[in-house]
Tab-separated table of C-alpha atoms and ligand atoms in Angstrom:
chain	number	residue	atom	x	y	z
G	342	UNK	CA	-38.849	-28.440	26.948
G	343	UNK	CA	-35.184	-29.192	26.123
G	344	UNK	CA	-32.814	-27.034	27.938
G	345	UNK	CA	-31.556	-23.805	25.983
G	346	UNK	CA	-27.877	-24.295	25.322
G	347	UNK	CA	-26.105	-21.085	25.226
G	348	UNK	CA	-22.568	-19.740	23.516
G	349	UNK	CA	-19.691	-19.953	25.972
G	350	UNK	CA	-18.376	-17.491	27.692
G	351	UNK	CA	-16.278	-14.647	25.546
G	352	UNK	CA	-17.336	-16.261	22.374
G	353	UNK	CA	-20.017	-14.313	20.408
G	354	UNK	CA	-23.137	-13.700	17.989
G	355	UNK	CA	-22.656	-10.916	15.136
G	356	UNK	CA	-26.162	-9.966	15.254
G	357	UNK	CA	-27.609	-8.791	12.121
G	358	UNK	CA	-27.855	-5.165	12.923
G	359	UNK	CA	-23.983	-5.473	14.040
G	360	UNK	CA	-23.044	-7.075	11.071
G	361	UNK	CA	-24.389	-4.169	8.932
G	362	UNK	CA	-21.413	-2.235	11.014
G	363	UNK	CA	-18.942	-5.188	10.018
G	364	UNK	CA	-19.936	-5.013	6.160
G	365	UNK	CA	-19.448	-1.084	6.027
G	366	UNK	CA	-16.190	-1.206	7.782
G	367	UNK	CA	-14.861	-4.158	5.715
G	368	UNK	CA	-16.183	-2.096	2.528
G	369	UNK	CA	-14.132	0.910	3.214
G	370	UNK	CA	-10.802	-1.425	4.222
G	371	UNK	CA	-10.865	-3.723	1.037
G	372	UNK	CA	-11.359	-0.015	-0.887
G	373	UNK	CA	-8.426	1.634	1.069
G	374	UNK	CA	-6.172	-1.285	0.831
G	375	UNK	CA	-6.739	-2.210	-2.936
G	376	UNK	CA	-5.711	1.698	-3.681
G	377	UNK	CA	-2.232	0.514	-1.771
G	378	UNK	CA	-1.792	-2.719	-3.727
G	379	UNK	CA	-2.386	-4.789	-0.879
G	380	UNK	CA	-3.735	-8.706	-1.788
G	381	UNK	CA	-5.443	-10.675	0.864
G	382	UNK	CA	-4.176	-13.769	1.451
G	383	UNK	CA	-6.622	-16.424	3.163
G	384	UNK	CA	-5.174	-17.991	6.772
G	385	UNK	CA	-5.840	-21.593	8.155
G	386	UNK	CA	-7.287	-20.956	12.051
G	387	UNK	CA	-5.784	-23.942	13.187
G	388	UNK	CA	-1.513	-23.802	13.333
G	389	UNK	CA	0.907	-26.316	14.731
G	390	UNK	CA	1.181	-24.590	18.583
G	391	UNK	CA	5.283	-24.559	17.813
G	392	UNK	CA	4.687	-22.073	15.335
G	393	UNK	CA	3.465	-19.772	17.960
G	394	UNK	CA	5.741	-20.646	20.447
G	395	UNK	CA	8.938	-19.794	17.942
G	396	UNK	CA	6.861	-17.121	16.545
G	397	UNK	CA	5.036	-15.219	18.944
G	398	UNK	CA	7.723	-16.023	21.893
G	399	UNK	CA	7.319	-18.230	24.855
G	400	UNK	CA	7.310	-15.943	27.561
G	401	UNK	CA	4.783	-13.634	25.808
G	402	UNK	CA	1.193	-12.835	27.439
G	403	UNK	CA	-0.434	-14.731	24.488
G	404	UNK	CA	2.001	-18.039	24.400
G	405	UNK	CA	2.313	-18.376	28.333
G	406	UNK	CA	-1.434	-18.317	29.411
G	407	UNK	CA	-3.866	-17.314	26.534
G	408	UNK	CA	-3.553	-19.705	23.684
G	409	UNK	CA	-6.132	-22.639	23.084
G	410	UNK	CA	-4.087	-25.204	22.706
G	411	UNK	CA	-4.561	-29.157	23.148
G	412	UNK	CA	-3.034	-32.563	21.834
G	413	UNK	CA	-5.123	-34.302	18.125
G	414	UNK	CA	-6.905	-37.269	19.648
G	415	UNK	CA	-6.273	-38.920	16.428
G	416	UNK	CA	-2.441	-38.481	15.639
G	417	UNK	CA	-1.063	-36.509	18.661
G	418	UNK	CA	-0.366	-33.698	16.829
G	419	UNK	CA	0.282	-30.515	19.187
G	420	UNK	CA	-2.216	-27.725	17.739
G	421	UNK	CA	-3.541	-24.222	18.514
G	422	UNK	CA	-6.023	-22.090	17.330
G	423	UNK	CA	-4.583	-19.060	16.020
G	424	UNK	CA	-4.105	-16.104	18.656
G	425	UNK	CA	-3.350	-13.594	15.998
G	426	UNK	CA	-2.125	-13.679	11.779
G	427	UNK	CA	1.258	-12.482	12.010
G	428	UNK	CA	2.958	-16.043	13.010
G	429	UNK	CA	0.761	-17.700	10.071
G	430	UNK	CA	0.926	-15.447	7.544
G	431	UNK	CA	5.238	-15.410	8.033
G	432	UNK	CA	4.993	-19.365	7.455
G	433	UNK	CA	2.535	-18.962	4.425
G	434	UNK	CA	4.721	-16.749	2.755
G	435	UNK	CA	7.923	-18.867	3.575
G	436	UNK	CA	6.293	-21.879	2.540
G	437	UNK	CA	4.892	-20.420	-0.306
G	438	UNK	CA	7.655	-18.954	-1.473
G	439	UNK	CA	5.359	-15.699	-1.461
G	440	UNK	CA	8.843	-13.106	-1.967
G	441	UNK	CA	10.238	-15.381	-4.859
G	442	UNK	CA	9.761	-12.672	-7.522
G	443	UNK	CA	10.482	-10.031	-4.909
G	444	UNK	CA	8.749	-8.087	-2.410
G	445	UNK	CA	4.961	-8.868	-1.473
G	446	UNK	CA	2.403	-6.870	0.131
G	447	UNK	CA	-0.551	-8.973	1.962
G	448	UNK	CA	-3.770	-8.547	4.285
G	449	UNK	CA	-5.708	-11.405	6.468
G	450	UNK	CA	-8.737	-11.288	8.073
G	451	UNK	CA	-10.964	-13.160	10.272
G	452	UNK	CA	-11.211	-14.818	13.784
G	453	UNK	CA	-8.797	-15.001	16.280
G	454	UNK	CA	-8.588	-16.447	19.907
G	455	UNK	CA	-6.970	-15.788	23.165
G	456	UNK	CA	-8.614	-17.189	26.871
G	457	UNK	CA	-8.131	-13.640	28.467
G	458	UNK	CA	-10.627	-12.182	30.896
G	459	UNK	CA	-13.716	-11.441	29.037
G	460	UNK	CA	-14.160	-7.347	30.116
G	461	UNK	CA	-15.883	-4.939	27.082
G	462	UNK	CA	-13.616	-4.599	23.960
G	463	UNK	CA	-12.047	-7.717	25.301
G	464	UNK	CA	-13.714	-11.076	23.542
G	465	UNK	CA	-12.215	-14.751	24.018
G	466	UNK	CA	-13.091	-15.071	19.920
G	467	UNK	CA	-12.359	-11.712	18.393
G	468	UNK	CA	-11.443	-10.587	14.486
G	469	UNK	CA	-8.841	-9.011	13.108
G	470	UNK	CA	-7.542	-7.275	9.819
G	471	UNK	CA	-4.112	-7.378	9.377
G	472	UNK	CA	-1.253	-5.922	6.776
G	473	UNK	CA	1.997	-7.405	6.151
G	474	UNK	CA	4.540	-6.504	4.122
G	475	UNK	CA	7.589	-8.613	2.946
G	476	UNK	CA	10.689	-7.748	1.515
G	477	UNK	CA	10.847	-4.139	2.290
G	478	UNK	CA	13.243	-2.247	4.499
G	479	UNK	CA	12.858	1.255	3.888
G	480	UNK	CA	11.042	3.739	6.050
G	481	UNK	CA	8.613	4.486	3.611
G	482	UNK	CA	6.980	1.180	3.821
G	483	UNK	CA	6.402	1.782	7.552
G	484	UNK	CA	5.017	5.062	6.547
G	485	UNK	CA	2.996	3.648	3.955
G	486	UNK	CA	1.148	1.215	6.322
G	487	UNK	CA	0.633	3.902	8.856
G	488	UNK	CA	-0.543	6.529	6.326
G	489	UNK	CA	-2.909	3.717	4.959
G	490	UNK	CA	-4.398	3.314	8.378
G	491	UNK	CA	-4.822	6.999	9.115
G	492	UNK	CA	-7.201	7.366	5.657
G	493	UNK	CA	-8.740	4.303	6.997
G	494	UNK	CA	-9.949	5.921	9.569
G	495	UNK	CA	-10.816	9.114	8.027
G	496	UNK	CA	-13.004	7.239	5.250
G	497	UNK	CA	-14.783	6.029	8.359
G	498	UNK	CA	-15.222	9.586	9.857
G	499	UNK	CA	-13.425	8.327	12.824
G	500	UNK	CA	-10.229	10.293	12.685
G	501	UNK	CA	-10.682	12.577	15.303
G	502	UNK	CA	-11.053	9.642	17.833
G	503	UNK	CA	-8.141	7.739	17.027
G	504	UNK	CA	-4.627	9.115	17.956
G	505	UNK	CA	-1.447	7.582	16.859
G	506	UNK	CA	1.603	6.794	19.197
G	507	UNK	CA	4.950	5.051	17.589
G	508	UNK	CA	8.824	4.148	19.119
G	509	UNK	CA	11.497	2.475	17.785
G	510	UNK	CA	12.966	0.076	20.035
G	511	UNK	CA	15.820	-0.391	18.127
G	512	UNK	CA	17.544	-4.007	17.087
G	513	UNK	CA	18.321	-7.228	18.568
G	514	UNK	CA	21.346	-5.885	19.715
G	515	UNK	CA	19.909	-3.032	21.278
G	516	UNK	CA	17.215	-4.756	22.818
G	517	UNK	CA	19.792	-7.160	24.581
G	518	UNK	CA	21.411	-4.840	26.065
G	519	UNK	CA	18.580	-2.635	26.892
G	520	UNK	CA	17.194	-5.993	28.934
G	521	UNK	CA	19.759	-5.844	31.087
G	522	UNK	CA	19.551	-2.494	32.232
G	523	UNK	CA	16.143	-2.722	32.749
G	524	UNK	CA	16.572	-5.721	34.952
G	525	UNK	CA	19.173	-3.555	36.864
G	526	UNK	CA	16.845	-0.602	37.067
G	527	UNK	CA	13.424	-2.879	38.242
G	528	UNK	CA	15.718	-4.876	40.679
G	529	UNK	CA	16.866	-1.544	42.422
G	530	UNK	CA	13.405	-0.848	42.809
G	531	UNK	CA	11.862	-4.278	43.604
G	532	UNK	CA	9.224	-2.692	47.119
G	533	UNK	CA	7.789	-0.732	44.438
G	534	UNK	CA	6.840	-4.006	41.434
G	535	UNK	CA	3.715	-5.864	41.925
G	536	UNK	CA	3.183	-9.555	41.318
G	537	UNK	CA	2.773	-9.751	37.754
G	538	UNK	CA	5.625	-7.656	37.424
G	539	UNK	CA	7.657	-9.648	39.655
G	540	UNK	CA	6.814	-12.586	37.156
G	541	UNK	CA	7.917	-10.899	34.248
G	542	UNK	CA	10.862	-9.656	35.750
G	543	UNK	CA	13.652	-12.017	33.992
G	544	UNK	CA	11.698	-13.675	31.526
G	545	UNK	CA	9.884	-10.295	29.607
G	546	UNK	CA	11.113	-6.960	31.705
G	547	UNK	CA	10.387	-4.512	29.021
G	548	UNK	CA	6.383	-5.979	28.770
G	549	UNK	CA	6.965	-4.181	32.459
G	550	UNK	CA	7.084	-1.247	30.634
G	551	UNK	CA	3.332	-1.503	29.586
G	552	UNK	CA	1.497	-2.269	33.419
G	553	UNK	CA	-1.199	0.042	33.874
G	554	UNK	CA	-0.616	0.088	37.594
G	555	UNK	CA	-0.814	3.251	38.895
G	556	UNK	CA	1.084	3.144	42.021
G	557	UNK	CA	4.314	1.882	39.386
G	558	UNK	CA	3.700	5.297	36.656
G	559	UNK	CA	6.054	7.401	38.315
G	560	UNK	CA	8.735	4.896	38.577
G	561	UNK	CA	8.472	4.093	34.843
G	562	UNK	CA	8.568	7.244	33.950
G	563	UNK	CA	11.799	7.499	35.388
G	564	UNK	CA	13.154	3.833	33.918
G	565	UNK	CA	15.544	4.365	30.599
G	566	UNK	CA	14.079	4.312	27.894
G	567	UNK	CA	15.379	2.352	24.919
G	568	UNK	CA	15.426	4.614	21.900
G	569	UNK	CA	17.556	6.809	23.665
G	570	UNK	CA	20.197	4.371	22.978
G	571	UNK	CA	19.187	2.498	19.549
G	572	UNK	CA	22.212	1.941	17.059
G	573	UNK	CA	22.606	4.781	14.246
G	574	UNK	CA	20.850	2.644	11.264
G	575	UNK	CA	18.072	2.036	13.192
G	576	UNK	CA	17.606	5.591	14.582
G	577	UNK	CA	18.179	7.172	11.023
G	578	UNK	CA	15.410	4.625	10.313
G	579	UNK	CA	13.075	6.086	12.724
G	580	UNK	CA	13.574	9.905	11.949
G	581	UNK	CA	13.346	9.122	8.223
G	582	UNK	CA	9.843	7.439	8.945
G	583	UNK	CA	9.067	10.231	11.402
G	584	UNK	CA	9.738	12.941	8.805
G	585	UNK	CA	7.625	10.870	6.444
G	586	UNK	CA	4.802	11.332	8.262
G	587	UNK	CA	4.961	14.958	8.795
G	588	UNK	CA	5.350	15.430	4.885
G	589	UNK	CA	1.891	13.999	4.331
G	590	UNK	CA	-0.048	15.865	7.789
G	591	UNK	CA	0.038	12.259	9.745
G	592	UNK	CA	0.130	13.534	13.585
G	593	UNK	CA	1.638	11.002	15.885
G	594	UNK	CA	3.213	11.479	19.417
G	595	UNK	CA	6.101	9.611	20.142
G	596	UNK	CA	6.059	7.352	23.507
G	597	UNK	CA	9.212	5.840	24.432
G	598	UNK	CA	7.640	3.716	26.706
G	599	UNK	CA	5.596	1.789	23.954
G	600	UNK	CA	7.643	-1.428	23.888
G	601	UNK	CA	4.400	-4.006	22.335
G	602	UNK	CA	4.145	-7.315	23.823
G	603	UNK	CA	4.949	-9.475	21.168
G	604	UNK	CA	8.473	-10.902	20.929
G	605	UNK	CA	8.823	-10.506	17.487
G	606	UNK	CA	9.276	-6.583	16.628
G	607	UNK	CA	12.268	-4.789	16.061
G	608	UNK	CA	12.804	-0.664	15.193
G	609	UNK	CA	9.229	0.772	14.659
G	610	UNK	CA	6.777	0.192	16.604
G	611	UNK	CA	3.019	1.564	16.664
G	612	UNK	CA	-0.500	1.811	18.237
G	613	UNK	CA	-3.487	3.470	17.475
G	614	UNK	CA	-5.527	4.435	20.252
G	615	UNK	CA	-8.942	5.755	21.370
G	616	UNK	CA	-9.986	7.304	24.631
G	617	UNK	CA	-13.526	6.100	24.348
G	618	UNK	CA	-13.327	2.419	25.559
G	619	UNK	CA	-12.013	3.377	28.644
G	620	UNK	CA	-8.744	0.528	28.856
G	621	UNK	CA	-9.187	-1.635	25.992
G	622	UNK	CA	-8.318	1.504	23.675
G	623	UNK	CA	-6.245	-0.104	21.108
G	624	UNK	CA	-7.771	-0.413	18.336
G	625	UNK	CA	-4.692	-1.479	15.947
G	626	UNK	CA	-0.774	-2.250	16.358
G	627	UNK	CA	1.797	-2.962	14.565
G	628	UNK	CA	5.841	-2.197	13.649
G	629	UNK	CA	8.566	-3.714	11.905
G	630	UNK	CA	9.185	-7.271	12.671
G	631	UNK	CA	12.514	-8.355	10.423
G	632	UNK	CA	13.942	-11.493	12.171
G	633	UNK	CA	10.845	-12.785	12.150
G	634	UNK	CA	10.896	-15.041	9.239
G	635	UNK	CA	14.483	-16.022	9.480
G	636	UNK	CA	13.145	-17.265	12.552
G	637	UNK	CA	10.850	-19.444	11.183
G	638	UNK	CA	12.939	-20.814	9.118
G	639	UNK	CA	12.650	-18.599	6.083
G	640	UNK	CA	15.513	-16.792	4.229
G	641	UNK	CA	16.063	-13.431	5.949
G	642	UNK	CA	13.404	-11.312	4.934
G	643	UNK	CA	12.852	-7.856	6.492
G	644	UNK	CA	8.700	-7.352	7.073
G	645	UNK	CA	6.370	-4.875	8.916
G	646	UNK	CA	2.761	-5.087	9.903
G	647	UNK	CA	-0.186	-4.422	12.174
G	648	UNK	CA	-3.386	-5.779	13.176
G	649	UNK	CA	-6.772	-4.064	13.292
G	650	UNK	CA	-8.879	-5.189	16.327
G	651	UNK	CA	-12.677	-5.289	14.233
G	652	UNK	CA	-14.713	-5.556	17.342
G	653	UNK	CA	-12.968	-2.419	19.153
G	654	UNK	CA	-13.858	-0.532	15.683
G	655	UNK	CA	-17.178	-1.486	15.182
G	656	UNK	CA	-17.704	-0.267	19.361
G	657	UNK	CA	-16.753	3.291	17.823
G	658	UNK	CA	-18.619	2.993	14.577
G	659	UNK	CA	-22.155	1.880	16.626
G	660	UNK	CA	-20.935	5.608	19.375
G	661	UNK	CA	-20.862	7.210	15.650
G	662	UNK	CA	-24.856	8.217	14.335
G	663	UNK	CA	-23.410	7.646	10.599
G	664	UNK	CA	-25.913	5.656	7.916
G	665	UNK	CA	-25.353	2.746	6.314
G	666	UNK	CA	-27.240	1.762	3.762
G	667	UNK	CA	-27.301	-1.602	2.577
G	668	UNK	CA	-31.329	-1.696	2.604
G	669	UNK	CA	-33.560	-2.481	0.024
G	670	UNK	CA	-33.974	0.047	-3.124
G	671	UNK	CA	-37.813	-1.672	-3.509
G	672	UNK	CA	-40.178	-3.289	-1.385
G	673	UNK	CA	-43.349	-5.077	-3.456
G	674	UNK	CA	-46.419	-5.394	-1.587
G	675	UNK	CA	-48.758	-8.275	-3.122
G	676	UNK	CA	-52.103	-9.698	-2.339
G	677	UNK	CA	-52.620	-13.646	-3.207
G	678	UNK	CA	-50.763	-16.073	-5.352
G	679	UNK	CA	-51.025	-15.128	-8.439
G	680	UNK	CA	-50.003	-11.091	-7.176
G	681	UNK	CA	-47.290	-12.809	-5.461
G	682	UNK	CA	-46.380	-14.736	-8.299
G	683	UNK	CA	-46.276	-11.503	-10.429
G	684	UNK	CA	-44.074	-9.876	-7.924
G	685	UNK	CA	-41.524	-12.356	-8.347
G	686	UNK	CA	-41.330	-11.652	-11.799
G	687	UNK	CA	-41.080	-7.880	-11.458
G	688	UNK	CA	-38.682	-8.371	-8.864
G	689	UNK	CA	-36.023	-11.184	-10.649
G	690	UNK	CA	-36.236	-8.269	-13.508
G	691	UNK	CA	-35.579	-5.402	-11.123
G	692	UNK	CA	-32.280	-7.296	-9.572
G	693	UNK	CA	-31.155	-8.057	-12.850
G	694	UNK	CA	-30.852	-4.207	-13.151
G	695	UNK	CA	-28.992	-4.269	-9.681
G	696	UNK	CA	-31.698	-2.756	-7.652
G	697	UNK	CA	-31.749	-4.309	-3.948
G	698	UNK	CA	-35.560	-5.622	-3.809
G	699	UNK	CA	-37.632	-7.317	-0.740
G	700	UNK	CA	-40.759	-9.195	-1.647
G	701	UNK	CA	-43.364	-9.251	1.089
G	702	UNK	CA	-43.742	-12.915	1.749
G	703	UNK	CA	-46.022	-13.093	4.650
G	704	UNK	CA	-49.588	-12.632	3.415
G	705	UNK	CA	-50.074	-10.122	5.931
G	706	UNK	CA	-52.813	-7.307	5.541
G	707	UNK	CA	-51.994	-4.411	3.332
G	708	UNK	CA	-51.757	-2.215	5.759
G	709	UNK	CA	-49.180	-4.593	7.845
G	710	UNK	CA	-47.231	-4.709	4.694
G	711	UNK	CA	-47.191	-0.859	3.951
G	712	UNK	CA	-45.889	-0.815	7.419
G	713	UNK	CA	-43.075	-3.456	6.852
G	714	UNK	CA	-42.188	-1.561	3.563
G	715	UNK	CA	-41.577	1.805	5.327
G	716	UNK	CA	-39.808	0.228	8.119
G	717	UNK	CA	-36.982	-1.223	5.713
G	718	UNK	CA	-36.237	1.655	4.812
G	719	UNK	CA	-36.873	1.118	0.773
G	720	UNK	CA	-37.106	3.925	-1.585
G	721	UNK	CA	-40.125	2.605	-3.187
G	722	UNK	CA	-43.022	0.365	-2.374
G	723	UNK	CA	-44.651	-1.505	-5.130
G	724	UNK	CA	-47.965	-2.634	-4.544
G	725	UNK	CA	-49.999	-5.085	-7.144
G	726	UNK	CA	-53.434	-6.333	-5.483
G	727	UNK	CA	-56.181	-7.459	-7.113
G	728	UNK	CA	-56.991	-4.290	-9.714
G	729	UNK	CA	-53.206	-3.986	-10.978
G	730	UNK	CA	-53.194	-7.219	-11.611
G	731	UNK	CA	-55.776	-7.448	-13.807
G	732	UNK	CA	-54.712	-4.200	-15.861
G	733	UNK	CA	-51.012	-5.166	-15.527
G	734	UNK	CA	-50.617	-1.929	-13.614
G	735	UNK	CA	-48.190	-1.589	-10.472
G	736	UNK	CA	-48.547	1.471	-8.065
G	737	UNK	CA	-45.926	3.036	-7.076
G	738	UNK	CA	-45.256	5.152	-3.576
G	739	UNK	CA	-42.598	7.026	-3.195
G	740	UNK	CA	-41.998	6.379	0.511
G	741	UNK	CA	-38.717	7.917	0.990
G	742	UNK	CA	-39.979	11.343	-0.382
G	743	UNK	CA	-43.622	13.064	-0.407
G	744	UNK	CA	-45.168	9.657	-0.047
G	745	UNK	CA	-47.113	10.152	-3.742
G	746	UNK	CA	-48.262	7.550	-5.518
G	747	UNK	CA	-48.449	7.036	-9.132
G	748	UNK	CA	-49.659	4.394	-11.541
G	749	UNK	CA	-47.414	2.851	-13.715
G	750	UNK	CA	-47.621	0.274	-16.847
G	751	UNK	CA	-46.249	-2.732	-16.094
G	752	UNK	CA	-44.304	-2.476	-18.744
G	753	UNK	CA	-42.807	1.128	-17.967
G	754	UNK	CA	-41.810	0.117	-14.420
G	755	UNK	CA	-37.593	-0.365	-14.988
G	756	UNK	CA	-37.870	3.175	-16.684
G	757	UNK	CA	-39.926	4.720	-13.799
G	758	UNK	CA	-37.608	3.867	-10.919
G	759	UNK	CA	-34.706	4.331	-12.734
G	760	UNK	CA	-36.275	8.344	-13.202
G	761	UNK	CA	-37.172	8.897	-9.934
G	762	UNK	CA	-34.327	6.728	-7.649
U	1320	ATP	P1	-4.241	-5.421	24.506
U	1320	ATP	O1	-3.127	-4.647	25.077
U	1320	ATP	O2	-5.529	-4.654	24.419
U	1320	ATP	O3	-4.407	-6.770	25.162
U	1320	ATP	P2	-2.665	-6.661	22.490
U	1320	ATP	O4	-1.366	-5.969	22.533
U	1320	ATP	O5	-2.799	-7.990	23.149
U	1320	ATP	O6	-3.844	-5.706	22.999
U	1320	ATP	P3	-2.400	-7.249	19.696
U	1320	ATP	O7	-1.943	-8.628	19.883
U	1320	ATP	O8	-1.442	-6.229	19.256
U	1320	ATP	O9	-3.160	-6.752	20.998
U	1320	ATP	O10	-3.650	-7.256	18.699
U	1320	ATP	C1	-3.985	-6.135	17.878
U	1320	ATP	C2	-5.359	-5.616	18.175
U	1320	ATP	O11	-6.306	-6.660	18.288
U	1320	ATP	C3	-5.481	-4.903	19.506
U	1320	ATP	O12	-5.028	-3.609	19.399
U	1320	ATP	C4	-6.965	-4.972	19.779
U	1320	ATP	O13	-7.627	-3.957	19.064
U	1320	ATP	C5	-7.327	-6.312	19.223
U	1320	ATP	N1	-7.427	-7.299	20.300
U	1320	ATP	C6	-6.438	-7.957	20.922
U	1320	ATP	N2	-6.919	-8.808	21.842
U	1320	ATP	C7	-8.281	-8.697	21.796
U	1320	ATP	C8	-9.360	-9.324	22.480
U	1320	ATP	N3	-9.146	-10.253	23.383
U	1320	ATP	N4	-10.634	-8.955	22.187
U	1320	ATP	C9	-10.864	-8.003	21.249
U	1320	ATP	N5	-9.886	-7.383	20.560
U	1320	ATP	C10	-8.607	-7.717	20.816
U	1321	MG	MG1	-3.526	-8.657	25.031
């Protein structure tokens, strides 16, 4: 026998039981969003890896030791598969010219990839959603994103397990400065940094800010915290968005240590977090990210986003004992050809009323296929053997309720289920 080749590591099936999880939660975001006036906007995976590297920022986490990256064999090109949507989606829109009638409001989904260590709620291929926004400055559209997320969750039941932290961390100009007092600060207290800290020392101190290292907590605590010296605009900017919040019952706590570790944000930033997958308890992040396109070469353009992490989601949603119910309305149980033949017919009319309908397709015994039709969970079984057939009856069992049976004309059978569904 030919040897079974398997997935590599961190990379992952959707079985079909999990995917029922994906469909429901992509259901309720496509509702939530299109009640916002968010339009998706589809994403190539593959970028040129310089977008990432202007984009994302070279000393970040992602661009220094996580991207898959390598060289075209056929025209050298230097190219990456995509390690999250922000960076693409900023040079879609500029290349687009996505903002030319003013601002824009857009969501991406699908795959993204990062060679991290493979731990739960931590995949090598993993999906996000993700909202951006173009155009907009004012509080309110950080609110709105943030107010969109929390009915999110709340149309998923899963509001009481996710908690929302935010910070500002100011402007470029703040954050320069800020930099340099952090340096000061970490280099007066060097014994107490371990190695990856030691690393990020000059190149990303305030990522510092995020190490879960226990034996560094207390000396973070004590490290200043940015917001507490922010310029005016950008700390009017925060209270506006704070008091925004309030005004529509949006509880957050603010954590001045949340700095994010992508280059790229500037004023708000946010997380949403859970305390039931132990460390990988983000679920979503985001904040306001306005030099972003100028950056990539794009007229100035302030934006604002965040990214869902799907997998981390789905974890909750499969904790949660909720029902989703994409099974069949109708399951037809049939004896022989011709009954099977029939069933066809019944069923193509059935779905062209919209009912969800499973013909049995595997001969089995009757009382295999009465089996199968409980099982799926159907509301009615069909069943046309030999006798129906003949009289162009169909019997029907209500297998969701009392389990009764009745005899219906083959004729009256749109009529019957649409009575008794
Ligand atoms: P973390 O601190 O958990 O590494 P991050 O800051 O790297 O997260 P972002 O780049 O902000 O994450 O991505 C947004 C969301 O995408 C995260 O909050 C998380 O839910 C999800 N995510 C990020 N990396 C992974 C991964 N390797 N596997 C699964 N989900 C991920
Ligand atoms: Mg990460």
């Amino acid at each position: 026998m030919a040897n079974k080749i398997q997935s590599i590591k961190g990379f992952y099936d959707v079985a079909p039981r999990a995917q029922k999880n994906w469909r429901y939660f992509e259901s309720k975001c496509l509702s939530v969003f299109d009640q916002y006036g968010y339009e998706e906007i589809g994403l190539p995976i593959i970028e040129a890896t310089e977008l990432f590297e202007a984009g994302v920022g070279t000393h970040t986490d992602i661009v220094e030791k996580e991207m898959y990256s390598w060289t075209d064999k056929l025209n050298e090109d230097k190219l990456t598969l995509r390690p999250e949507g922000t960076a693409g989606c900023v040079r879609a829109v500029i290349q687009g010219s996505l903002t030319y009638n003013g601002p824009i409001k857009l969501f991406y989904r699908g795959p993204m990839f990062r060679h991290e260590n493979v731990q739960k709620g931590r995949q090598r291929q993993f999906h996000q959603l993700g909202i951006e926004s173009f155009g907009l400055t004012d509080p309110a559209s950080d609110a709105e994103q943030i107010i969109m997320l929390s009915r999110l969750w709340k149309s998923l039941d899963l509001e009481k397990k996710i908690r929302l932290e935010i910070n500002s961390i100011g402007d470029i100009d703040d954050r320069e400065r800020y930099r340099k007092e952090l340096i000061e600060y970490f280099e007066k207290n060097t014994e107490i940094l371990d190695e990856d800290s030691k690393r990020r020392l000059h190149k990303n101190p305030m990522r510092i800010l995020d190490s879960k290292n226990p034996h560094m907590q207390d000396m973070l605590e004590k490290a200043p915290k940015l917001i507490d010296s922010i310029n005016e605009d950008a700390k009017k900017h925060f209270n506006s968005l704070c008091q925004i919040l309030k005004n529509n019952q949006v509880e957050f706590k603010l954590n001045k240590r949340l700095v994010r570790g992508l280059d790229y944000y500037n004023r708000t930033v946010f997380e949403w977090i859970t305390n039931d997958l132990g460390s990988q308890g983000t679920v979503a992040g985001g904040g306001r990210y306005d030099y972003l396109v100028e950056r990539l070469g794009g007229k100035p353009t302030p934006a604002c986003g965040f990214a869902i992490g799907i997998e981390r989601i789905i974890l909750l949603l499969e904790k949660t004992d909720f029902e989703n119910d994409i099974n069949s309305d109708i399951y037809i149980v049939n004896l022989g050809n011709e009954s099977r033949d029939k069933s066809f017919t019944i069923a193509e009319n059935l779905r062209n009323q919209n009912y969800k309908v499973t013909v049995n397709l595997d001969s089995a015994s009757f009382k295999s296929q009465m089996k199968k039709a409980d099982k799926s969970n159907a509301k009615f079984a069909l069943i046309i053997g030999e006798n129906e057939l003949k009289n162009n009856l169909i019997q029907v069992k209500l297998i969701r309720k009392d389990g009764s049976q009745t005899e219906v004309k083959e004729k009256d059978i749109l009529s019957f289920i649409k009575q008794n569904i």
